[in-house]
PDB file of C-alpha atoms and ligand atoms in Angstrom:
ATOM      1  CA  MET A   1     -24.045  11.685  -3.236  1.00 75.00           C
ATOM      2  CA  GLU A   2     -23.778   8.181  -1.767  1.00 79.00           C
ATOM      3  CA  LEU A   3     -24.271   4.863  -3.493  1.00 77.00           C
ATOM      4  CA  HIS A   4     -24.701   1.612  -1.540  1.00 75.00           C
ATOM      5  CA  LEU A   5     -24.754  -1.689  -3.436  1.00 68.00           C
ATOM      6  CA  ASP A   6     -24.233  -5.231  -2.130  1.00 81.00           C
ATOM      7  CA  GLY A   7     -20.453  -5.128  -2.143  1.00 94.00           C
ATOM      8  CA  LEU A   8     -19.871  -1.435  -2.843  1.00 95.00           C
ATOM      9  CA  ARG A   9     -20.225   1.852  -0.990  1.00 97.00           C
ATOM     10  CA  TYR A  10     -19.358   5.044  -2.840  1.00 97.00           C
ATOM     11  CA  PHE A  11     -19.139   8.438  -1.126  1.00 98.00           C
ATOM     12  CA  GLU A  12     -18.585  11.808  -2.680  1.00 98.00           C
ATOM     13  CA  ARG A  13     -17.007  12.843   0.620  1.00 98.00           C
ATOM     14  CA  ILE A  14     -16.244  10.837   3.745  1.00 98.00           C
ATOM     15  CA  ASP A  15     -13.944  10.982   6.778  1.00 98.00           C
ATOM     16  CA  SER A  16     -11.885   7.914   5.822  1.00 98.00           C
ATOM     17  CA  THR A  17     -12.719   4.902   3.668  1.00 98.00           C
ATOM     18  CA  ASN A  18     -10.758   2.713   6.127  1.00 98.00           C
ATOM     19  CA  VAL A  19     -12.958   3.899   8.997  1.00 98.00           C
ATOM     20  CA  GLU A  20     -16.131   3.319   6.962  1.00 98.00           C
ATOM     21  CA  ALA A  21     -14.855  -0.122   5.907  1.00 98.00           C
ATOM     22  CA  ALA A  22     -14.270  -1.035   9.582  1.00 96.00           C
ATOM     23  CA  ARG A  23     -17.837   0.085  10.407  1.00 96.00           C
ATOM     24  CA  TRP A  24     -19.177  -2.011   7.540  1.00 96.00           C
ATOM     25  CA  ALA A  25     -17.020  -5.026   8.444  1.00 96.00           C
ATOM     26  CA  GLY A  26     -18.671  -4.930  11.881  1.00 93.00           C
ATOM     27  CA  GLN A  27     -22.059  -5.076  10.162  1.00 94.00           C
ATOM     28  CA  GLY A  28     -21.156  -8.142   8.093  1.00 93.00           C
ATOM     29  CA  ALA A  29     -19.779  -6.758   4.821  1.00 96.00           C
ATOM     30  CA  PRO A  30     -18.861  -9.540   2.361  1.00 95.00           C
ATOM     31  CA  ASP A  31     -15.308 -10.496   1.429  1.00 95.00           C
ATOM     32  CA  MET A  32     -13.869  -8.010  -1.132  1.00 95.00           C
ATOM     33  CA  ALA A  33     -16.485  -5.375  -0.291  1.00 97.00           C
ATOM     34  CA  LEU A  34     -15.260  -2.020  -1.562  1.00 98.00           C
ATOM     35  CA  VAL A  35     -15.565   1.427  -0.003  1.00 98.00           C
ATOM     36  CA  ILE A  36     -14.523   4.257  -2.291  1.00 98.00           C
ATOM     37  CA  ALA A  37     -14.627   8.019  -1.933  1.00 98.00           C
ATOM     38  CA  ASP A  38     -13.898  10.982  -4.158  1.00 98.00           C
ATOM     39  CA  GLU A  39     -12.724  13.045  -1.188  1.00 98.00           C
ATOM     40  CA  GLN A  40     -11.565  12.161   2.343  1.00 98.00           C
ATOM     41  CA  THR A  41     -11.710  14.722   5.121  1.00 98.00           C
ATOM     42  CA  ALA A  42      -9.750  12.646   7.641  1.00 98.00           C
ATOM     43  CA  GLY A  43      -7.779  10.207   5.491  1.00 98.00           C
ATOM     44  CA  ARG A  44      -5.493   8.025   7.579  1.00 98.00           C
ATOM     45  CA  GLY A  45      -1.859   7.271   6.854  1.00 95.00           C
ATOM     46  CA  ARG A  46       0.566   4.969   8.625  1.00 91.00           C
ATOM     47  CA  GLN A  47       1.767   5.700  12.154  1.00 86.00           C
ATOM     48  CA  GLY A  48      -1.038   8.146  12.879  1.00 89.00           C
ATOM     49  CA  ARG A  49      -0.196  10.425   9.961  1.00 92.00           C
ATOM     50  CA  LYS A  50      -2.860  12.172   7.867  1.00 94.00           C
ATOM     51  CA  TRP A  51      -3.504  11.244   4.238  1.00 97.00           C
ATOM     52  CA  PHE A  52      -4.509  14.049   1.904  1.00 95.00           C
ATOM     53  CA  THR A  53      -7.387  13.289  -0.541  1.00 98.00           C
ATOM     54  CA  PRO A  54      -8.792  16.390  -2.259  1.00 98.00           C
ATOM     55  CA  PRO A  55     -11.848  15.954  -4.524  1.00 98.00           C
ATOM     56  CA  GLY A  56     -11.447  14.868  -8.145  1.00 98.00           C
ATOM     57  CA  ALA A  57      -7.734  14.051  -7.947  1.00 98.00           C
ATOM     58  CA  ALA A  58      -7.113  10.717  -6.272  1.00 98.00           C
ATOM     59  CA  LEU A  59      -8.138   7.130  -5.876  1.00 98.00           C
ATOM     60  CA  ALA A  60      -9.019   6.466  -2.235  1.00 98.00           C
ATOM     61  CA  PHE A  61     -10.539   3.110  -1.467  1.00 98.00           C
ATOM     62  CA  SER A  62     -10.598   0.307   1.066  1.00 98.00           C
ATOM     63  CA  LEU A  63     -11.222  -3.379   0.534  1.00 98.00           C
ATOM     64  CA  ILE A  64     -12.646  -5.586   3.242  1.00 97.00           C
ATOM     65  CA  LEU A  65     -10.784  -8.884   3.161  1.00 97.00           C
ATOM     66  CA  ARG A  66     -12.292 -11.736   5.127  1.00 95.00           C
ATOM     67  CA  ASP A  67     -10.940 -14.755   3.407  1.00 90.00           C
ATOM     68  CA  PHE A  68      -7.199 -15.156   4.070  1.00 83.00           C
ATOM     69  CA  PRO A  69      -4.762 -17.954   4.826  1.00 84.00           C
ATOM     70  CA  GLN A  70      -5.129 -19.156   8.418  1.00 80.00           C
ATOM     71  CA  SER A  71      -1.563 -20.484   8.385  1.00 85.00           C
ATOM     72  CA  LEU A  72       0.109 -17.056   8.631  1.00 87.00           C
ATOM     73  CA  GLU A  73       1.034 -15.346  11.917  1.00 88.00           C
ATOM     74  CA  MET A  74      -0.568 -11.918  12.283  1.00 90.00           C
ATOM     75  CA  PRO A  75       2.464  -9.671  11.449  1.00 88.00           C
ATOM     76  CA  HIS A  76       3.298 -11.858   8.458  1.00 89.00           C
ATOM     77  CA  LEU A  77      -0.307 -11.793   7.214  1.00 93.00           C
ATOM     78  CA  MET A  78      -0.417  -7.998   7.476  1.00 94.00           C
ATOM     79  CA  ALA A  79       2.935  -7.698   5.679  1.00 93.00           C
ATOM     80  CA  ARG A  80       1.748  -9.934   2.833  1.00 95.00           C
ATOM     81  CA  LEU A  81      -1.578  -8.117   2.454  1.00 96.00           C
ATOM     82  CA  THR A  82       0.171  -4.731   2.456  1.00 96.00           C
ATOM     83  CA  ALA A  83       2.508  -6.086  -0.226  1.00 96.00           C
ATOM     84  CA  LEU A  84      -0.510  -7.407  -2.142  1.00 97.00           C
ATOM     85  CA  GLY A  85      -1.886  -3.852  -2.327  1.00 98.00           C
ATOM     86  CA  ALA A  86       1.468  -2.370  -3.359  1.00 98.00           C
ATOM     87  CA  LEU A  87       2.058  -5.108  -5.923  1.00 98.00           C
ATOM     88  CA  ALA A  88      -1.433  -4.686  -7.434  1.00 98.00           C
ATOM     89  CA  VAL A  89      -0.967  -0.919  -7.796  1.00 98.00           C
ATOM     90  CA  SER A  90       2.545  -1.154  -9.227  1.00 98.00           C
ATOM     91  CA  GLN A  91       1.571  -3.920 -11.666  1.00 98.00           C
ATOM     92  CA  ALA A  92      -1.486  -1.893 -12.753  1.00 98.00           C
ATOM     93  CA  LEU A  93       0.647   1.204 -13.382  1.00 98.00           C
ATOM     94  CA  GLN A  94       3.052  -0.886 -15.453  1.00 98.00           C
ATOM     95  CA  GLU A  95       0.381  -2.804 -17.382  1.00 96.00           C
ATOM     96  CA  LYS A  96      -1.916   0.114 -18.097  1.00 97.00           C
ATOM     97  CA  TYR A  97       0.559   2.957 -18.635  1.00 97.00           C
ATOM     98  CA  GLY A  98       3.975   1.325 -19.006  1.00 98.00           C
ATOM     99  CA  LEU A  99       5.215   3.065 -15.844  1.00 98.00           C
ATOM    100  CA  PRO A 100       8.064   1.268 -14.051  1.00 97.00           C
ATOM    101  CA  ALA A 101       6.559   1.584 -10.586  1.00 98.00           C
ATOM    102  CA  GLU A 102       8.608   0.439  -7.584  1.00 97.00           C
ATOM    103  CA  ILE A 103       7.618  -0.702  -4.118  1.00 96.00           C
ATOM    104  CA  LYS A 104       9.331   1.126  -1.292  1.00 95.00           C
ATOM    105  CA  TRP A 105       9.191  -1.423   1.504  1.00 93.00           C
ATOM    106  CA  PRO A 106       6.908  -1.840   3.300  1.00 90.00           C
ATOM    107  CA  ASN A 107       3.952   0.026   1.854  1.00 91.00           C
ATOM    108  CA  ASP A 108       4.614   2.763  -0.701  1.00 96.00           C
ATOM    109  CA  VAL A 109       4.527   2.775  -4.475  1.00 98.00           C
ATOM    110  CA  LEU A 110       7.073   5.073  -6.074  1.00 97.00           C
ATOM    111  CA  LEU A 111       7.226   6.640  -9.515  1.00 98.00           C
ATOM    112  CA  GLU A 112      10.577   8.180 -10.392  1.00 98.00           C
ATOM    113  CA  ARG A 113      11.527   7.685  -6.733  1.00 96.00           C
ATOM    114  CA  ARG A 114       8.617   9.796  -5.479  1.00 97.00           C
ATOM    115  CA  LYS A 115       5.629   8.461  -3.602  1.00 97.00           C
ATOM    116  CA  ALA A 116       2.516   8.069  -5.775  1.00 98.00           C
ATOM    117  CA  CYS A 117       0.580   5.676  -3.559  1.00 98.00           C
ATOM    118  CA  GLY A 118       0.354   4.571   0.057  1.00 97.00           C
ATOM    119  CA  ILE A 119      -1.179   1.440   1.552  1.00 97.00           C
ATOM    120  CA  LEU A 120      -2.672   1.108   5.023  1.00 97.00           C
ATOM    121  CA  ALA A 121      -3.696  -2.405   6.107  1.00 97.00           C
ATOM    122  CA  GLU A 122      -5.601  -2.504   9.393  1.00 97.00           C
ATOM    123  CA  ALA A 123      -6.866  -5.527  11.313  1.00 95.00           C
ATOM    124  CA  HIS A 124     -10.479  -5.538  12.457  1.00 95.00           C
ATOM    125  CA  TRP A 125     -11.100  -7.705  15.537  1.00 93.00           C
ATOM    126  CA  GLN A 126     -14.242  -9.132  17.086  1.00 88.00           C
ATOM    127  CA  GLY A 127     -12.978  -9.967  20.559  1.00 89.00           C
ATOM    128  CA  GLU A 128     -10.062 -12.375  20.046  1.00 87.00           C
ATOM    129  CA  GLN A 129     -11.174 -13.237  16.529  1.00 89.00           C
ATOM    130  CA  LEU A 130      -9.683 -11.529  13.466  1.00 92.00           C
ATOM    131  CA  GLU A 131     -12.829 -10.568  11.590  1.00 92.00           C
ATOM    132  CA  ALA A 132     -11.410  -8.751   8.588  1.00 96.00           C
ATOM    133  CA  VAL A 133      -8.398  -6.930   7.255  1.00 97.00           C
ATOM    134  CA  ILE A 134      -9.114  -3.512   5.821  1.00 98.00           C
ATOM    135  CA  LEU A 135      -6.773  -2.830   2.931  1.00 98.00           C
ATOM    136  CA  GLY A 136      -6.753   0.919   2.308  1.00 98.00           C
ATOM    137  CA  ILE A 137      -5.159   2.214  -0.877  1.00 98.00           C
ATOM    138  CA  GLY A 138      -4.569   5.849  -1.792  1.00 98.00           C
ATOM    139  CA  VAL A 139      -3.203   6.764  -5.216  1.00 98.00           C
ATOM    140  CA  ASN A 140      -2.235  10.298  -6.207  1.00 98.00           C
ATOM    141  CA  VAL A 141      -3.736  10.384  -9.682  1.00 98.00           C
ATOM    142  CA  ALA A 142      -3.744  14.122 -10.531  1.00 98.00           C
ATOM    143  CA  PRO A 143      -1.107  16.628  -9.359  1.00 98.00           C
ATOM    144  CA  ALA A 144      -3.571  18.187  -6.866  1.00 98.00           C
ATOM    145  CA  ALA A 145      -3.435  14.973  -4.810  1.00 98.00           C
ATOM    146  CA  ALA A 146       0.325  15.121  -4.230  1.00 97.00           C
ATOM    147  CA  PRO A 147       1.223  17.258  -1.197  1.00 93.00           C
ATOM    148  CA  PRO A 148       4.073  19.767  -1.652  1.00 91.00           C
ATOM    149  CA  ASP A 149       7.566  18.643  -0.589  1.00 91.00           C
ATOM    150  CA  GLY A 150       7.600  20.668   2.653  1.00 86.00           C
ATOM    151  CA  GLU A 151       4.465  18.936   3.944  1.00 86.00           C
ATOM    152  CA  VAL A 152       5.494  15.294   3.716  1.00 88.00           C
ATOM    153  CA  ILE A 153       8.363  13.208   5.044  1.00 86.00           C
ATOM    154  CA  PHE A 154       8.963  11.597   1.647  1.00 91.00           C
ATOM    155  CA  PRO A 155       8.578  13.550  -1.640  1.00 95.00           C
ATOM    156  CA  ALA A 156       5.308  12.864  -3.458  1.00 97.00           C
ATOM    157  CA  THR A 157       4.199  12.832  -7.072  1.00 98.00           C
ATOM    158  CA  SER A 158       1.129  11.831  -9.070  1.00 98.00           C
ATOM    159  CA  VAL A 159       0.504   9.401 -11.914  1.00 98.00           C
ATOM    160  CA  GLU A 160      -0.485  12.226 -14.271  1.00 98.00           C
ATOM    161  CA  THR A 161       2.642  14.220 -13.422  1.00 98.00           C
ATOM    162  CA  ILE A 162       4.837  11.326 -14.500  1.00 98.00           C
ATOM    163  CA  LEU A 163       2.686  10.218 -17.436  1.00 98.00           C
ATOM    164  CA  ARG A 164       2.101  13.773 -18.685  1.00 97.00           C
ATOM    165  CA  LYS A 165      -1.462  12.993 -19.699  1.00 96.00           C
ATOM    166  CA  PRO A 166      -4.875  12.598 -18.039  1.00 97.00           C
ATOM    167  CA  VAL A 167      -5.691   9.322 -16.337  1.00 98.00           C
ATOM    168  CA  ASP A 168      -9.165   7.794 -16.079  1.00 98.00           C
ATOM    169  CA  ARG A 169      -9.517   6.963 -12.370  1.00 98.00           C
ATOM    170  CA  LEU A 170     -12.110   4.244 -12.888  1.00 96.00           C
ATOM    171  CA  GLU A 171      -9.977   2.448 -15.481  1.00 97.00           C
ATOM    172  CA  LEU A 172      -7.026   2.558 -13.117  1.00 98.00           C
ATOM    173  CA  LEU A 173      -9.211   1.270 -10.271  1.00 97.00           C
ATOM    174  CA  ARG A 174     -10.436  -1.601 -12.408  1.00 96.00           C
ATOM    175  CA  THR A 175      -6.904  -2.623 -13.363  1.00 97.00           C
ATOM    176  CA  ILE A 176      -5.740  -2.437  -9.735  1.00 97.00           C
ATOM    177  CA  LEU A 177      -8.648  -4.651  -8.631  1.00 97.00           C
ATOM    178  CA  GLU A 178      -7.933  -7.165 -11.401  1.00 96.00           C
ATOM    179  CA  GLU A 179      -4.271  -7.342 -10.352  1.00 97.00           C
ATOM    180  CA  LEU A 180      -5.278  -7.664  -6.731  1.00 96.00           C
ATOM    181  CA  LEU A 181      -7.569 -10.595  -7.433  1.00 95.00           C
ATOM    182  CA  THR A 182      -4.919 -12.269  -9.564  1.00 96.00           C
ATOM    183  CA  TRP A 183      -2.129 -11.930  -6.983  1.00 97.00           C
ATOM    184  CA  ARG A 184      -4.344 -12.721  -4.030  1.00 96.00           C
ATOM    185  CA  ALA A 185      -4.656 -16.251  -5.360  1.00 95.00           C
ATOM    186  CA  HIS A 186      -0.840 -16.572  -5.160  1.00 95.00           C
ATOM    187  CA  LEU A 187      -0.338 -14.893  -1.784  1.00 94.00           C
ATOM    188  CA  LEU A 188       1.526 -17.820  -0.239  1.00 93.00           C
ATOM    189  CA  GLU A 189       3.514 -18.822  -3.274  1.00 94.00           C
ATOM    190  CA  HIS A 190       7.131 -18.157  -4.075  1.00 93.00           C
ATOM    191  CA  ASP A 191       6.025 -16.334  -7.255  1.00 95.00           C
ATOM    192  CA  PHE A 192       4.362 -13.717  -5.083  1.00 96.00           C
ATOM    193  CA  LEU A 193       7.620 -13.057  -3.204  1.00 95.00           C
ATOM    194  CA  ARG A 194       9.538 -12.986  -6.465  1.00 95.00           C
ATOM    195  CA  ALA A 195       7.123 -10.450  -8.035  1.00 96.00           C
ATOM    196  CA  TRP A 196       7.310  -8.299  -4.905  1.00 96.00           C
ATOM    197  CA  GLU A 197      11.083  -8.440  -4.849  1.00 96.00           C
ATOM    198  CA  ALA A 198      11.288  -7.655  -8.565  1.00 96.00           C
ATOM    199  CA  ARG A 199       9.527  -4.351  -7.870  1.00 97.00           C
ATOM    200  CA  LEU A 200      11.463  -3.521  -4.715  1.00 96.00           C
ATOM    201  CA  ALA A 201      12.921   0.007  -4.767  1.00 95.00           C
ATOM    202  CA  PHE A 202      16.599   0.612  -3.824  1.00 95.00           C
ATOM    203  CA  ARG A 203      17.602  -3.012  -4.358  1.00 95.00           C
ATOM    204  CA  GLN A 204      21.410  -3.329  -4.211  1.00 95.00           C
ATOM    205  CA  GLU A 205      21.548   0.346  -3.217  1.00 94.00           C
ATOM    206  CA  TRP A 206      22.700   1.924   0.038  1.00 94.00           C
ATOM    207  CA  VAL A 207      19.915   3.585   2.020  1.00 92.00           C
ATOM    208  CA  HIS A 208      19.438   5.124   5.441  1.00 89.00           C
ATOM    209  CA  LEU A 209      17.561   2.894   7.830  1.00 87.00           C
ATOM    210  CA  LEU A 210      15.910   5.257  10.287  1.00 83.00           C
ATOM    211  CA  SER A 211      14.407   4.104  13.516  1.00 77.00           C
ATOM    212  CA  ASP A 212      12.502   6.158  16.097  1.00 70.00           C
ATOM    213  CA  ALA A 213      12.978   3.956  19.127  1.00 64.00           C
ATOM    214  CA  PRO A 214      15.825   3.914  19.917  1.00 66.00           C
ATOM    215  CA  VAL A 215      16.631   6.793  17.561  1.00 66.00           C
ATOM    216  CA  SER A 216      19.178   5.590  15.009  1.00 76.00           C
ATOM    217  CA  ASP A 217      20.335   6.087  11.454  1.00 82.00           C
ATOM    218  CA  GLN A 218      22.261   3.285   9.837  1.00 86.00           C
ATOM    219  CA  GLN A 219      23.491   2.886   6.257  1.00 91.00           C
ATOM    220  CA  VAL A 220      22.477  -0.455   4.795  1.00 93.00           C
ATOM    221  CA  MET A 221      22.287  -2.113   1.409  1.00 95.00           C
ATOM    222  CA  VAL A 222      18.835  -3.416   0.441  1.00 95.00           C
ATOM    223  CA  LEU A 223      19.026  -7.100  -0.504  1.00 96.00           C
ATOM    224  CA  GLY A 224      15.411  -8.243  -0.842  1.00 95.00           C
ATOM    225  CA  VAL A 225      12.343  -9.408   1.052  1.00 95.00           C
ATOM    226  CA  GLY A 226      12.314 -12.411   3.349  1.00 92.00           C
ATOM    227  CA  GLY A 227       9.698 -15.160   3.457  1.00 85.00           C
ATOM    228  CA  ASP A 228       7.922 -13.519   6.410  1.00 88.00           C
ATOM    229  CA  GLY A 229       7.668 -10.145   4.672  1.00 89.00           C
ATOM    230  CA  CYS A 230      10.720  -8.616   6.367  1.00 91.00           C
ATOM    231  CA  LEU A 231      13.309  -6.538   4.504  1.00 93.00           C
ATOM    232  CA  ARG A 232      16.709  -8.188   4.142  1.00 95.00           C
ATOM    233  CA  VAL A 233      19.662  -5.798   4.343  1.00 95.00           C
ATOM    234  CA  ARG A 234      23.452  -5.818   4.767  1.00 95.00           C
ATOM    235  CA  ASP A 235      25.386  -3.295   6.872  1.00 93.00           C
ATOM    236  CA  SER A 236      28.753  -1.695   6.027  1.00 92.00           C
ATOM    237  CA  LEU A 237      30.590  -4.508   7.886  1.00 93.00           C
ATOM    238  CA  GLY A 238      28.967  -7.116   5.662  1.00 94.00           C
ATOM    239  CA  LYS A 239      26.561  -8.387   8.331  1.00 95.00           C
ATOM    240  CA  GLU A 240      23.164  -9.407   6.939  1.00 95.00           C
ATOM    241  CA  PHE A 241      19.996  -8.977   8.961  1.00 92.00           C
ATOM    242  CA  SER A 242      16.227  -8.523   8.633  1.00 92.00           C
ATOM    243  CA  VAL A 243      14.046  -5.596   9.611  1.00 89.00           C
ATOM    244  CA  HIS A 244      10.325  -5.765  10.281  1.00 85.00           C
ATOM    245  CA  THR A 245       7.398  -3.473   9.471  1.00 71.00           C
ATOM    246  CA  GLY A 246       6.818  -0.682  11.949  1.00 60.00           C
ATOM    247  CA  GLU A 247      10.430  -0.637  13.076  1.00 53.00           C
ATOM    248  CA  VAL A 248      12.082   1.511  10.460  1.00 60.00           C
ATOM    249  CA  ARG A 249      11.840   3.970   7.605  1.00 72.00           C
ATOM    250  CA  LEU A 250      14.012   3.982   4.482  1.00 76.00           C
ATOM    251  CA  ARG A 251      15.627   7.029   2.935  1.00 77.00           C
ATOM    252  CA  PRO A 252      17.797   7.083  -0.187  1.00 75.00           C
TER     253      PRO A 252
HETATM  254  C1  BTN B   1       0.541   5.803   4.070  1.00 97.86           C
HETATM  255  O1  BTN B   1       1.347   5.836   3.152  1.00 97.86           O
HETATM  256  O2  BTN B   1       0.779   6.369   5.154  1.00 97.86           O
HETATM  257  C2  BTN B   1      -0.732   5.030   3.897  1.00 97.86           C
HETATM  258  C3  BTN B   1      -1.790   5.865   3.247  1.00 97.86           C
HETATM  259  C4  BTN B   1      -3.094   5.115   3.001  1.00 97.86           C
HETATM  260  C5  BTN B   1      -4.165   6.025   2.455  1.00 97.86           C
HETATM  261  C6  BTN B   1      -5.411   5.295   2.067  1.00 97.86           C
HETATM  262  S1  BTN B   1      -6.530   6.312   1.158  1.00 97.86           S
HETATM  263  C7  BTN B   1      -7.785   5.114   1.311  1.00 97.86           C
HETATM  264  C8  BTN B   1      -7.690   4.545   2.712  1.00 97.86           C
HETATM  265  N1  BTN B   1      -8.451   5.359   3.645  1.00 97.86           N
HETATM  266  C9  BTN B   1      -7.672   5.960   4.540  1.00 97.86           C
HETATM  267  O3  BTN B   1      -8.083   6.716   5.441  1.00 97.86           O
HETATM  268  N2  BTN B   1      -6.387   5.644   4.323  1.00 97.86           N
HETATM  269  C10 BTN B   1      -6.239   4.726   3.208  1.00 97.86           C
END
C-alpha cells in the first residue's frame, strides 16, 4: 500500500526513505515533507553501511528540510541538523516513556548504552545550490528491529526491550515530530547546544577515539560539544582538542 498526501508519502515497503525523499525533493517537495515506510529493503546507514528495517518493528522516516539558517557553513549545518534529529528522538523517549536516552556523538541515540536509533542527514544539491537536507531517522521500536550483536559495530537495542512493554509507533512518531519542530526553532541558540550537551553520552568518561585514516585508537575524556557541532575532548596528557563528524568513532 502507498499513500501520497501533500506533505506525506507512506510506503508499506520501499528501498530507502532517504532515497525517496531525495527523489521527492528534486520534484519540489515542501519544507518538512515526510516520507515514512513500514519496511526498508535497502535502508542506508552512515559511511555506506546498511540499516536494517524489518516490517512492523521500527520507525523509519525522512524529513525534507528546505528552510534552514543561511549563516551556517555546510559541515556545521549538517552537524546541527543531525543533532536536531538525535535531540528530538531522545527528548521524545524521555517525555513519552521516561527513558533517559543519551546522544552518542555525532548521530546515535542510546538506551542503556545500546543503540536504539540512528540519524542520517544528507544534503541534496541542485548544481551549486543546496536544495534540501534529508534528515533520515531510524528507531528500533520492537526487538525484531535491533540486529544481533555480531552483526553491528555497536551493540543495538530497541525501545520495547528497555521499556518492557509495547510501544505505539505512531504516538512515538508524533512526539518526535513535535520535539523536532520545537527544537528547530532554537537551532542557533545556546539553549540548543546546552540541551544537546545535557544528553551527551560518555560525558566526563574515558572513551576510545577510533579513526580509520590514519588508523588510530586514542583514549580521550569526553568534555562536551563545541559551537560548530564538534566534540570537545581531552587526552591523557591534559591537552584539549576538537574532533569533527566523519573523522572518528567512539567506543566506551
Ligand atoms: C546510522 O546510524 O548509520 C544512520 C541510520 C539511519 C537510518 C534511517 S532509517 C530512515 C532513513 N532512511 C534510510 O535509508 N536511512 C535513514
